[in-house]
Short mmCIF file of C-alpha atoms in Angstrom, two decimals:
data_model
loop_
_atom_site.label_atom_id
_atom_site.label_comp_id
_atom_site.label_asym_id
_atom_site.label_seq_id
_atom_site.Cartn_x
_atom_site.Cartn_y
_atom_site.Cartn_z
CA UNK A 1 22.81 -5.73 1.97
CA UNK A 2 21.06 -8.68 3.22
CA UNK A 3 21.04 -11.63 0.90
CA UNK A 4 16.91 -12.03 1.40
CA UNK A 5 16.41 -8.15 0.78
CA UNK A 6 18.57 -8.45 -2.19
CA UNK A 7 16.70 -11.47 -3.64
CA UNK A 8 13.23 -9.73 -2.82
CA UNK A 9 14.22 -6.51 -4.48
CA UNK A 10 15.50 -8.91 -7.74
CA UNK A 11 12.58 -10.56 -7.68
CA UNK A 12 10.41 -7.35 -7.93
CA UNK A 13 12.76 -5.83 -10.53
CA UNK A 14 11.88 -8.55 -12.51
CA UNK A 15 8.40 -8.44 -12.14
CA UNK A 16 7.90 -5.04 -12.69
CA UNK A 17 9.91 -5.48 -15.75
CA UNK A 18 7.74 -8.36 -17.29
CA UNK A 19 4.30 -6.18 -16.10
CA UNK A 20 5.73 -3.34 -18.43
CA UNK A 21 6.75 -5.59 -21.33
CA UNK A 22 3.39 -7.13 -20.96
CA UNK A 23 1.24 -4.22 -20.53
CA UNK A 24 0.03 -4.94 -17.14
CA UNK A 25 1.17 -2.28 -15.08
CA UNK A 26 -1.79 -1.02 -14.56
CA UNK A 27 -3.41 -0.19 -11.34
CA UNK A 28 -6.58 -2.65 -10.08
CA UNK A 29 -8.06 0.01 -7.86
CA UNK A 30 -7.62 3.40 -10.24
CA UNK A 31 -6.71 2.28 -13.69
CA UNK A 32 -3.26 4.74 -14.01
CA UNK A 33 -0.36 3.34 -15.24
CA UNK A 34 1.85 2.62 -12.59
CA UNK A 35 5.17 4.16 -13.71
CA UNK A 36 7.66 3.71 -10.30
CA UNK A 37 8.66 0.59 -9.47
CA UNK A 38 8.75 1.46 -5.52
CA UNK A 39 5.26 2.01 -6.10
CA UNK A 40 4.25 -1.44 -7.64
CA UNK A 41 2.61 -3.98 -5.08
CA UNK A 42 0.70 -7.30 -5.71
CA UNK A 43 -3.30 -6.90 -5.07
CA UNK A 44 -5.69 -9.86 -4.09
CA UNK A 45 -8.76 -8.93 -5.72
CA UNK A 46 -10.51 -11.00 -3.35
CA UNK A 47 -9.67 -10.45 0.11
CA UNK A 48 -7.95 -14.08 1.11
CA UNK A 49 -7.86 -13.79 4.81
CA UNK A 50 -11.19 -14.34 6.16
CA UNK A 51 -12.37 -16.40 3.30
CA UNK A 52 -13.52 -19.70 3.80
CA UNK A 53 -10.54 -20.77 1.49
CA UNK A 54 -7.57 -18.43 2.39
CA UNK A 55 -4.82 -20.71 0.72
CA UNK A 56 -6.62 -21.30 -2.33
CA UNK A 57 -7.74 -17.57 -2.96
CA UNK A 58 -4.21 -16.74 -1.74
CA UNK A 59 -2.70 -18.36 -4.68
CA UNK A 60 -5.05 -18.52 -7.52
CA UNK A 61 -3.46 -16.35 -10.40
CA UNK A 62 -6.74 -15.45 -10.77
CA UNK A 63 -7.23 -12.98 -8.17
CA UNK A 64 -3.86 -11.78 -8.56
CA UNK A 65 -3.28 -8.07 -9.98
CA UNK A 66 -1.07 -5.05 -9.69
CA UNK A 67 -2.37 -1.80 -7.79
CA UNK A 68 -0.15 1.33 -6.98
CA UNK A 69 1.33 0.98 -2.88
CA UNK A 70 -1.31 3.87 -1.63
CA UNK A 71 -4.18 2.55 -3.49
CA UNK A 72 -3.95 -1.14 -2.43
CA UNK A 73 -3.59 0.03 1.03
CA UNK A 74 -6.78 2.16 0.60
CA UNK A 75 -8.48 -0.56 -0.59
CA UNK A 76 -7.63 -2.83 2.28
CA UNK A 77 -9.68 -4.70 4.94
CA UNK A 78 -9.10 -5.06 8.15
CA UNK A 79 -5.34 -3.89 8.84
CA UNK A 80 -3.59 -5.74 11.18
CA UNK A 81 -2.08 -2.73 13.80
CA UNK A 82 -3.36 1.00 13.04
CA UNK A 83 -6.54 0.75 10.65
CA UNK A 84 -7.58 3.36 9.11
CA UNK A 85 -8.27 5.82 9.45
CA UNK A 86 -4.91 6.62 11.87
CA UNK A 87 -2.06 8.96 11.00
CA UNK A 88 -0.17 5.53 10.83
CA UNK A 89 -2.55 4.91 7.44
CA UNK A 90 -2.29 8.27 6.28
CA UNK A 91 1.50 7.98 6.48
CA UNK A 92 0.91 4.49 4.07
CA UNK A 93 -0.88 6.77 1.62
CA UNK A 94 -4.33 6.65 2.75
CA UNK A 95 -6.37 9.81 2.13
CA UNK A 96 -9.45 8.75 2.82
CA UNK A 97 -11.29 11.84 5.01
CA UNK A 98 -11.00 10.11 8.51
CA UNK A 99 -7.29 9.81 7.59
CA UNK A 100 -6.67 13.25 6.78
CA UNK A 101 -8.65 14.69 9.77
CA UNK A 102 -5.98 12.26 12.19
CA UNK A 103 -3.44 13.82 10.32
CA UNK A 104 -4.88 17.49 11.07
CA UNK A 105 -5.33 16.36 14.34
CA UNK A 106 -1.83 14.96 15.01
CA UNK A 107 -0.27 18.09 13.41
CA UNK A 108 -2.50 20.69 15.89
CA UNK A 109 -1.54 18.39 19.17
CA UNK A 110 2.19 18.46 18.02
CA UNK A 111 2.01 22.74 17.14
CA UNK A 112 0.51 23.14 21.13
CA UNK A 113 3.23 20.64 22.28
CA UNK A 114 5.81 22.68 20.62
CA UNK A 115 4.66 26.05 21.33
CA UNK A 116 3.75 24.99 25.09
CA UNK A 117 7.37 23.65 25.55
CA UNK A 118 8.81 26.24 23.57
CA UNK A 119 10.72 24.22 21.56
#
């Protein structure tokens, strides 16, 4: 394993571990407890990256909390590559309706692909 991947996935062990001891793993955006630790991601309250501060609002503890992976991403602005809604989104964990209708859509496209190919 890479050193850097390694010291990432320590460092979120250990964060995880001092949100449970603490009480704070609980989701921002829905208010369950998040129980998985591959689910556990770092929320801005705040959106930081068209702010007129972006490094302050980045960094202040402040408008740091703890949301489960699919609800952070749902609550995202402005995705940098597919936004939602895309299958690429739904695929993140967004199920927001114009998700799930580009995943309906991608799975009709690839059934006619299939059964027009035979394969």
């Amino acid at each position: 394993m890479d050193p850097g991947t390694a010291a990432h996935r320590l460092r979120k062990a250990i964060l995880f571990s001092f949100a449970k001891r603490l009480d704070l793993n609980w989701c921002y955006q829905c208010g369950c407890e998040i129980e998985d630790i591959h689910r556990f991601t770092i929320e801005h309250k705040v959106p930081w990256l068209n702010s007129e501060d972006p490094v302050d609002l980045f960094f202040n503890m402040d408008n740091i909390a703890f949301s489960h992976d699919s609800c952070n991403y749902r609550a995202s602005r402005g995705r940098i590559g597919k936004p939602c809604p895309s299958v690429t989104a739904y695929r993140k964990g967004c199920r927001c309706e114009g998700c799930l209708n580009a995943k309906r859509q991608y799975r009709e496209n690839k059934k006619k692909y299939k059964d027009s190919n035979n394969i």
